[in-house]
Amino acid sequence: MAQTSTGLQLRSTVRPDGSLELSLVSVPTPEPKPEEVIVRMGATPINPSDQGLLFGGADLSTAKASGTADQPIVTASIPPAALKAAAGRVGQSMPVGNEGAGVVVQAGASPAAQALMGKTVAILGGAMYTQYRCIKAVQCLVLPPGTTPAEGASCFVNPLTALGMVATMRAEGHKALVHTAAASNLGQMLHKICLKDSVSLVNIVRRQEHVDLLKKLGAAHVCNSSAPTFMEDLTEALVATGATVAFDAIGGGTIAGQILTAMEAAANRTAKEYSRYGSTTHKQVYVYGGLDTGPTEIVRNFGMAWGIGGWLLFPFLQRIGADAAQALKARVAAELKTTFASHYTRTVSLAGALQADAIADYGRRATASKVLIDPSA
Amino acid sequence: MAQTSTGLQLRSTVRPDGSLELSLVSVPTPEPKPEEVIVRMGATPINPSDQGLLFGGADLSTAKASGTADQPIVTASIPPAALKAAAGRVGQSMPVGNEGAGVVVQAGASPAAQALMGKTVAILGGAMYTQYRCIKAVQCLVLPPGTTPAEGASCFVNPLTALGMVATMRAEGHKALVHTAAASNLGQMLHKICLKDSVSLVNIVRRQEHVDLLKKLGAAHVCNSSAPTFMEDLTEALVATGATVAFDAIGGGTIAGQILTAMEAAANRTAKEYSRYGSTTHKQVYVYGGLDTGPTEIVRNFGMAWGIGGWLLFPFLQRIGADAAQALKARVAAELKTTFASHYTRTVSLAGALQADAIADYGRRATASKVLIDPSA
């Protein structure tokens, strides 16, 4: 199979001089082992969770293009603080891309691998911004007939994160949840899951147009953090839903603390007597993203029963175990065109991902703006 | 028993006009029920954990004394933010004081109560700034013969908090711990527990004299947060001990975040490959006090495996159950003059606690400055 013997792969390197270099390299496609298959990648998204590895904290406003149209190179400078965080990867040419979908074009000798020949599959595991990805057959999620790679490209990160939030809410004894940056692709998915599963969700957004968007999708509680009445609105929504856990995509600034403050106000609304330590209801914010990379500021006016912490998909999947994770994946495949449908602002080739206008798009980190790479283009 | 029929009790009231009033009131001593006893209080400390209820967030620099020498009254103004937090207690005359010790001078008819007559006991449960405290016999910790009320006054809050920190460390799978404001009474106790139990402890203090004090007591790791080399010193101590949980008395400012940053640096010291999400080691800071009531600022440069949250003694005791709590209390009684010995800056009467110089002492909230009230004086 000559056409699959080598393929282009996007690489990200933090150079010893403190700059970022993005480039395409030609890599040999490995011969699959008996239990492995080769997937010709047809679609792989640039998720917020890819951007840390992809950009290494570089300031994209300094991005400069060079190289050729087929083999473009992008360089950008990395601010000192981000460079310190990237110290562990200096000089390493790193493949990127958490997830994607494509068609199995070559298979190892095992029956499980052979059974996948020609199938469209979704896969997770890094190094997806590539033309040919070798992976174990057992890691492939076979998509329902009639599903395109573009439709299956985002089967894991957003769907499993949204499902993981609801599962975490239940496991930790909360009865409703709060979500920030709630008009995002992930936020819309979470809204659809909650609607389907009858879970109360308080959506927090920053712009009126996102309030309108979520209301149009049927969201019952949408609070605009830019509104002067935000804290009152949020407290009312928390009283109405009883939400005591939040998932925050923003990280920096005051929003995590504001949510705890409003949760405390909601808890005290029904308190029968004064407690010097605040309400005894445990109030939790999980930070799962860093749209605002600045410091987190917390005004501790919410008693002592509170927590803020990081939340990440992969440790969550390890905690619940393989069977529970497989059940979540099967649900994603079954509801791929409804609950878990993703929307993209644009589709680009691997070379196109390294063009100035595409990079300007990433740099915005805007809600509901999302780029899909088609490595076969 | 005429002399016990009424007694003075210290009360704290947030008045409708937004000011704090501290006063002494004469309260009738209840007739003990069969299972109850009356303790003539001989010593009760002013702990940091008492100050929230006692002062209601008032600005003590505005304190004004009035009333008579026997029945003094202190008033002070409460800043708006603190007043909001105290809304639930406006107009209520509240008794204060978490713990203390004294002699049982009257007992109910039950054998358990009768057995305590004349005994010196330590008790926990609020309203201890009083001359006669009625309490269930089962709640009394009988002190070893030869123990004075002053020696037994602080049997619970600090000793059980320090023991609770070590127990929490073990229960959550950490192998060493960090403590801030480590030269405090509580900090010295924690140091002695760790020394006795062979647990590694990283002490953080703010002044060289506190470094010297802890070193003199045999502390192996003492870091001065005012030193220019603080972050390096802390990281080295974390590498040496493997501590991944901290108990923070300060709350406000940057210290909680700095501890997480140093824990991450320590974890990455031994990392074998670059991880985009930071180390997978869970790093935890429990905030158990609020010496700095200002906002908490966290620079999130420590990956995703982290948590910050409130930690409080009473929920901890509930979590571990009555038998485990009793075992901790028995240890405190047995080691009261060694591991759990407390030191006080001054001893005052109930009326003396409402004098200007005593209040100036509280207001400092200084490490290793602690006032004991002797209600019998």
PDB file of C-alpha atoms in Angstrom, chain B residues 62-253:
ATOM      1  CA  THR B  62     -12.754  51.445  66.931  1.00  0.00           C
ATOM      2  CA  ALA B  63     -13.472  49.703  70.271  1.00  0.00           C
ATOM      3  CA  LYS B  64     -14.878  51.945  73.022  1.00  0.00           C
ATOM      4  CA  ALA B  65     -15.304  50.902  76.651  1.00  0.00           C
ATOM      5  CA  SER B  66     -18.255  51.981  78.794  1.00  0.00           C
ATOM      6  CA  GLY B  67     -20.276  50.570  81.699  1.00  0.00           C
ATOM      7  CA  THR B  68     -18.741  49.914  85.104  1.00  0.00           C
ATOM      8  CA  ALA B  69     -15.618  48.023  86.183  1.00  0.00           C
ATOM      9  CA  ASP B  70     -17.774  45.041  87.203  1.00  0.00           C
ATOM     10  CA  GLN B  71     -20.117  45.232  84.253  1.00  0.00           C
ATOM     11  CA  PRO B  72     -18.079  46.676  81.416  1.00  0.00           C
ATOM     12  CA  ILE B  73     -19.500  47.171  77.940  1.00  0.00           C
ATOM     13  CA  VAL B  74     -17.422  47.375  74.784  1.00  0.00           C
ATOM     14  CA  THR B  75     -18.741  48.644  71.484  1.00  0.00           C
ATOM     15  CA  ALA B  76     -17.037  48.713  68.088  1.00  0.00           C
ATOM     16  CA  SER B  77     -18.134  49.365  64.546  1.00  0.00           C
ATOM     17  CA  ILE B  78     -18.504  46.577  61.997  1.00  0.00           C
ATOM     18  CA  PRO B  79     -17.371  47.260  58.409  1.00  0.00           C
ATOM     19  CA  PRO B  80     -20.129  46.768  55.775  1.00  0.00           C
ATOM     20  CA  ALA B  81     -18.795  43.493  54.304  1.00  0.00           C
ATOM     21  CA  ALA B  82     -18.515  41.862  57.737  1.00  0.00           C
ATOM     22  CA  LEU B  83     -21.934  43.200  58.659  1.00  0.00           C
ATOM     23  CA  LYS B  84     -23.429  41.476  55.644  1.00  0.00           C
ATOM     24  CA  ALA B  85     -21.878  38.170  56.765  1.00  0.00           C
ATOM     25  CA  ALA B  86     -23.280  38.730  60.270  1.00  0.00           C
ATOM     26  CA  ALA B  87     -26.828  39.459  59.057  1.00  0.00           C
ATOM     27  CA  GLY B  88     -28.134  36.178  60.502  1.00  0.00           C
ATOM     28  CA  ARG B  89     -27.246  37.161  64.095  1.00  0.00           C
ATOM     29  CA  VAL B  90     -28.382  40.790  64.298  1.00  0.00           C
ATOM     30  CA  GLY B  91     -30.136  41.502  67.573  1.00  0.00           C
ATOM     31  CA  GLN B  92     -29.259  38.141  69.149  1.00  0.00           C
ATOM     32  CA  SER B  93     -27.324  38.229  72.442  1.00  0.00           C
ATOM     33  CA  MET B  94     -24.945  35.314  71.831  1.00  0.00           C
ATOM     34  CA  PRO B  95     -22.844  33.412  74.381  1.00  0.00           C
ATOM     35  CA  VAL B  96     -19.281  32.683  73.250  1.00  0.00           C
ATOM     36  CA  GLY B  97     -16.385  30.308  73.952  1.00  0.00           C
ATOM     37  CA  ASN B  98     -15.773  26.918  72.371  1.00  0.00           C
ATOM     38  CA  GLU B  99     -13.945  25.151  75.169  1.00  0.00           C
ATOM     39  CA  GLY B 100     -12.675  25.355  78.720  1.00  0.00           C
ATOM     40  CA  ALA B 101     -12.102  23.506  81.952  1.00  0.00           C
ATOM     41  CA  GLY B 102     -13.316  23.681  85.508  1.00  0.00           C
ATOM     42  CA  VAL B 103     -14.511  21.751  88.518  1.00  0.00           C
ATOM     43  CA  VAL B 104     -17.831  19.924  88.733  1.00  0.00           C
ATOM     44  CA  VAL B 105     -19.696  21.595  91.612  1.00  0.00           C
ATOM     45  CA  GLN B 106     -23.166  20.114  91.147  1.00  0.00           C
ATOM     46  CA  ALA B 107     -24.372  16.908  89.517  1.00  0.00           C
ATOM     47  CA  GLY B 108     -27.635  15.357  88.368  1.00  0.00           C
ATOM     48  CA  ALA B 109     -28.963  12.162  89.905  1.00  0.00           C
ATOM     49  CA  SER B 110     -27.493   9.688  87.398  1.00  0.00           C
ATOM     50  CA  PRO B 111     -24.471   7.645  88.479  1.00  0.00           C
ATOM     51  CA  ALA B 112     -22.429   9.020  85.554  1.00  0.00           C
ATOM     52  CA  ALA B 113     -23.101  12.598  86.671  1.00  0.00           C
ATOM     53  CA  GLN B 114     -22.568  11.843  90.365  1.00  0.00           C
ATOM     54  CA  ALA B 115     -19.230  10.202  89.589  1.00  0.00           C
ATOM     55  CA  LEU B 116     -17.928  13.544  88.333  1.00  0.00           C
ATOM     56  CA  MET B 117     -18.574  15.559  91.528  1.00  0.00           C
ATOM     57  CA  GLY B 118     -15.447  17.467  92.480  1.00  0.00           C
ATOM     58  CA  LYS B 119     -13.547  16.341  89.395  1.00  0.00           C
ATOM     59  CA  THR B 120     -11.649  18.723  87.142  1.00  0.00           C
ATOM     60  CA  VAL B 121     -12.996  18.292  83.613  1.00  0.00           C
ATOM     61  CA  ALA B 122     -12.434  19.743  80.165  1.00  0.00           C
ATOM     62  CA  ILE B 123     -15.496  20.538  78.090  1.00  0.00           C
ATOM     63  CA  LEU B 124     -16.351  21.589  74.541  1.00  0.00           C
ATOM     64  CA  GLY B 125     -19.558  23.001  73.188  1.00  0.00           C
ATOM     65  CA  GLY B 126     -19.897  26.790  73.170  1.00  0.00           C
ATOM     66  CA  ALA B 127     -20.974  29.323  75.839  1.00  0.00           C
ATOM     67  CA  MET B 128     -17.819  28.697  77.890  1.00  0.00           C
ATOM     68  CA  TYR B 129     -17.127  32.375  78.734  1.00  0.00           C
ATOM     69  CA  THR B 130     -19.361  31.921  81.736  1.00  0.00           C
ATOM     70  CA  GLN B 131     -19.055  31.198  85.443  1.00  0.00           C
ATOM     71  CA  TYR B 132     -21.241  28.081  85.570  1.00  0.00           C
ATOM     72  CA  ARG B 133     -21.754  25.819  82.584  1.00  0.00           C
ATOM     73  CA  CYS B 134     -24.401  23.094  82.579  1.00  0.00           C
ATOM     74  CA  ILE B 135     -23.358  20.177  80.358  1.00  0.00           C
ATOM     75  CA  LYS B 136     -23.977  16.445  79.902  1.00  0.00           C
ATOM     76  CA  ALA B 137     -21.680  14.228  81.952  1.00  0.00           C
ATOM     77  CA  VAL B 138     -20.830  12.243  78.828  1.00  0.00           C
ATOM     78  CA  GLN B 139     -19.350  15.383  77.253  1.00  0.00           C
ATOM     79  CA  CYS B 140     -16.849  15.852  80.083  1.00  0.00           C
ATOM     80  CA  LEU B 141     -13.255  14.751  79.626  1.00  0.00           C
ATOM     81  CA  VAL B 142     -11.969  13.946  83.129  1.00  0.00           C
ATOM     82  CA  LEU B 143      -8.458  15.340  83.504  1.00  0.00           C
ATOM     83  CA  PRO B 144      -5.704  13.326  85.172  1.00  0.00           C
ATOM     84  CA  PRO B 145      -5.248  14.022  88.902  1.00  0.00           C
ATOM     85  CA  GLY B 146      -3.056  17.053  89.519  1.00  0.00           C
ATOM     86  CA  THR B 147      -4.228  18.875  86.385  1.00  0.00           C
ATOM     87  CA  THR B 148      -5.387  22.477  86.859  1.00  0.00           C
ATOM     88  CA  PRO B 149      -8.240  24.037  84.851  1.00  0.00           C
ATOM     89  CA  ALA B 150      -5.657  26.320  83.206  1.00  0.00           C
ATOM     90  CA  GLU B 151      -3.692  23.273  82.039  1.00  0.00           C
ATOM     91  CA  GLY B 152      -6.844  21.650  80.708  1.00  0.00           C
ATOM     92  CA  ALA B 153      -8.497  24.719  79.185  1.00  0.00           C
ATOM     93  CA  SER B 154      -7.385  24.010  75.614  1.00  0.00           C
ATOM     94  CA  CYS B 155      -7.953  20.252  75.410  1.00  0.00           C
ATOM     95  CA  PHE B 156     -10.058  20.236  72.295  1.00  0.00           C
ATOM     96  CA  VAL B 157      -9.810  22.914  69.631  1.00  0.00           C
ATOM     97  CA  ASN B 158      -6.065  23.023  69.063  1.00  0.00           C
ATOM     98  CA  PRO B 159      -5.170  19.431  70.041  1.00  0.00           C
ATOM     99  CA  LEU B 160      -7.981  17.836  68.022  1.00  0.00           C
ATOM    100  CA  THR B 161      -7.349  20.162  65.067  1.00  0.00           C
ATOM    101  CA  ALA B 162      -3.657  19.209  65.035  1.00  0.00           C
ATOM    102  CA  LEU B 163      -4.470  15.513  65.403  1.00  0.00           C
ATOM    103  CA  GLY B 164      -7.150  15.934  62.720  1.00  0.00           C
ATOM    104  CA  MET B 165      -4.608  17.311  60.273  1.00  0.00           C
ATOM    105  CA  VAL B 166      -2.374  14.269  60.664  1.00  0.00           C
ATOM    106  CA  ALA B 167      -5.390  11.934  60.454  1.00  0.00           C
ATOM    107  CA  THR B 168      -6.636  13.697  57.296  1.00  0.00           C
ATOM    108  CA  MET B 169      -3.161  13.476  55.769  1.00  0.00           C
ATOM    109  CA  ARG B 170      -3.159   9.711  56.349  1.00  0.00           C
ATOM    110  CA  ALA B 171      -6.769   9.154  55.268  1.00  0.00           C
ATOM    111  CA  GLU B 172      -6.200  10.934  51.966  1.00  0.00           C
ATOM    112  CA  GLY B 173      -3.006   9.079  51.151  1.00  0.00           C
ATOM    113  CA  HIS B 174      -0.421  11.816  51.657  1.00  0.00           C
ATOM    114  CA  LYS B 175       2.837  10.976  53.380  1.00  0.00           C
ATOM    115  CA  ALA B 176       3.860  14.315  54.879  1.00  0.00           C
ATOM    116  CA  LEU B 177       2.243  17.713  55.444  1.00  0.00           C
ATOM    117  CA  VAL B 178       2.771  21.464  55.319  1.00  0.00           C
ATOM    118  CA  HIS B 179       1.510  23.943  57.931  1.00  0.00           C
ATOM    119  CA  THR B 180       1.388  27.739  57.814  1.00  0.00           C
ATOM    120  CA  ALA B 181       1.515  30.142  60.776  1.00  0.00           C
ATOM    121  CA  ALA B 182       3.473  27.220  62.149  1.00  0.00           C
ATOM    122  CA  ALA B 183       4.846  28.934  65.265  1.00  0.00           C
ATOM    123  CA  SER B 184       1.337  29.271  66.741  1.00  0.00           C
ATOM    124  CA  ASN B 185       0.221  27.278  69.767  1.00  0.00           C
ATOM    125  CA  LEU B 186      -1.449  24.898  67.326  1.00  0.00           C
ATOM    126  CA  GLY B 187       1.657  24.780  65.150  1.00  0.00           C
ATOM    127  CA  GLN B 188       3.878  23.863  68.068  1.00  0.00           C
ATOM    128  CA  MET B 189       1.466  21.083  69.013  1.00  0.00           C
ATOM    129  CA  LEU B 190       1.421  19.789  65.448  1.00  0.00           C
ATOM    130  CA  HIS B 191       5.221  19.806  65.456  1.00  0.00           C
ATOM    131  CA  LYS B 192       5.281  17.775  68.671  1.00  0.00           C
ATOM    132  CA  ILE B 193       2.733  15.264  67.324  1.00  0.00           C
ATOM    133  CA  CYS B 194       4.720  14.838  64.106  1.00  0.00           C
ATOM    134  CA  LEU B 195       7.972  14.417  66.019  1.00  0.00           C
ATOM    135  CA  LYS B 196       6.378  11.772  68.249  1.00  0.00           C
ATOM    136  CA  ASP B 197       4.633   9.965  65.365  1.00  0.00           C
ATOM    137  CA  SER B 198       7.547  10.218  62.896  1.00  0.00           C
ATOM    138  CA  VAL B 199       5.574  12.266  60.353  1.00  0.00           C
ATOM    139  CA  SER B 200       7.482  14.763  58.213  1.00  0.00           C
ATOM    140  CA  LEU B 201       6.226  18.339  58.619  1.00  0.00           C
ATOM    141  CA  VAL B 202       7.127  21.440  56.619  1.00  0.00           C
ATOM    142  CA  ASN B 203       6.606  24.532  58.796  1.00  0.00           C
ATOM    143  CA  ILE B 204       5.955  27.906  57.139  1.00  0.00           C
ATOM    144  CA  VAL B 205       6.352  31.056  59.239  1.00  0.00           C
ATOM    145  CA  ARG B 206       6.685  34.752  58.452  1.00  0.00           C
ATOM    146  CA  ARG B 207       9.433  35.866  60.823  1.00  0.00           C
ATOM    147  CA  GLN B 208      12.996  34.823  61.579  1.00  0.00           C
ATOM    148  CA  GLU B 209      12.236  34.664  65.315  1.00  0.00           C
ATOM    149  CA  HIS B 210       9.633  31.977  64.540  1.00  0.00           C
ATOM    150  CA  VAL B 211      12.148  30.059  62.448  1.00  0.00           C
ATOM    151  CA  ASP B 212      14.466  30.161  65.454  1.00  0.00           C
ATOM    152  CA  LEU B 213      11.683  29.108  67.857  1.00  0.00           C
ATOM    153  CA  LEU B 214      10.695  26.054  65.803  1.00  0.00           C
ATOM    154  CA  LYS B 215      14.300  25.065  65.088  1.00  0.00           C
ATOM    155  CA  LYS B 216      14.963  25.213  68.823  1.00  0.00           C
ATOM    156  CA  LEU B 217      12.016  22.828  69.325  1.00  0.00           C
ATOM    157  CA  GLY B 218      13.675  20.428  66.884  1.00  0.00           C
ATOM    158  CA  ALA B 219      11.789  21.175  63.662  1.00  0.00           C
ATOM    159  CA  ALA B 220      13.631  19.829  60.604  1.00  0.00           C
ATOM    160  CA  HIS B 221      11.933  21.965  57.952  1.00  0.00           C
ATOM    161  CA  VAL B 222      11.086  25.613  58.620  1.00  0.00           C
ATOM    162  CA  CYS B 223      10.590  28.017  55.691  1.00  0.00           C
ATOM    163  CA  ASN B 224      10.310  31.786  56.133  1.00  0.00           C
ATOM    164  CA  SER B 225       7.804  33.211  53.657  1.00  0.00           C
ATOM    165  CA  SER B 226       9.405  36.648  54.047  1.00  0.00           C
ATOM    166  CA  ALA B 227      12.778  35.402  52.815  1.00  0.00           C
ATOM    167  CA  PRO B 228      13.741  36.094  49.187  1.00  0.00           C
ATOM    168  CA  THR B 229      14.594  32.401  48.794  1.00  0.00           C
ATOM    169  CA  PHE B 230      11.207  31.244  50.124  1.00  0.00           C
ATOM    170  CA  MET B 231       9.977  29.439  46.999  1.00  0.00           C
ATOM    171  CA  GLU B 232      13.298  27.609  46.559  1.00  0.00           C
ATOM    172  CA  ASP B 233      13.450  26.738  50.267  1.00  0.00           C
ATOM    173  CA  LEU B 234       9.877  25.464  50.236  1.00  0.00           C
ATOM    174  CA  THR B 235      10.429  23.397  47.087  1.00  0.00           C
ATOM    175  CA  GLU B 236      13.516  21.770  48.625  1.00  0.00           C
ATOM    176  CA  ALA B 237      11.579  20.941  51.805  1.00  0.00           C
ATOM    177  CA  LEU B 238       8.765  19.435  49.699  1.00  0.00           C
ATOM    178  CA  VAL B 239      11.222  17.345  47.704  1.00  0.00           C
ATOM    179  CA  ALA B 240      12.808  16.154  50.958  1.00  0.00           C
ATOM    180  CA  THR B 241       9.513  15.252  52.649  1.00  0.00           C
ATOM    181  CA  GLY B 242       7.169  14.403  49.772  1.00  0.00           C
ATOM    182  CA  ALA B 243       4.433  16.538  51.366  1.00  0.00           C
ATOM    183  CA  THR B 244       1.418  16.970  49.068  1.00  0.00           C
ATOM    184  CA  VAL B 245      -1.147  18.327  51.546  1.00  0.00           C
ATOM    185  CA  ALA B 246      -1.054  21.623  53.424  1.00  0.00           C
ATOM    186  CA  PHE B 247      -3.124  23.140  56.218  1.00  0.00           C
ATOM    187  CA  ASP B 248      -3.283  26.898  55.951  1.00  0.00           C
ATOM    188  CA  ALA B 249      -4.299  29.171  58.823  1.00  0.00           C
ATOM    189  CA  ILE B 250      -3.911  32.340  56.763  1.00  0.00           C
ATOM    190  CA  GLY B 251      -6.459  31.968  53.965  1.00  0.00           C
ATOM    191  CA  GLY B 252      -5.961  35.304  52.221  1.00  0.00           C
ATOM    192  CA  GLY B 253      -3.175  36.411  49.929  1.00  0.00           C
TER     193      GLY B 253
END
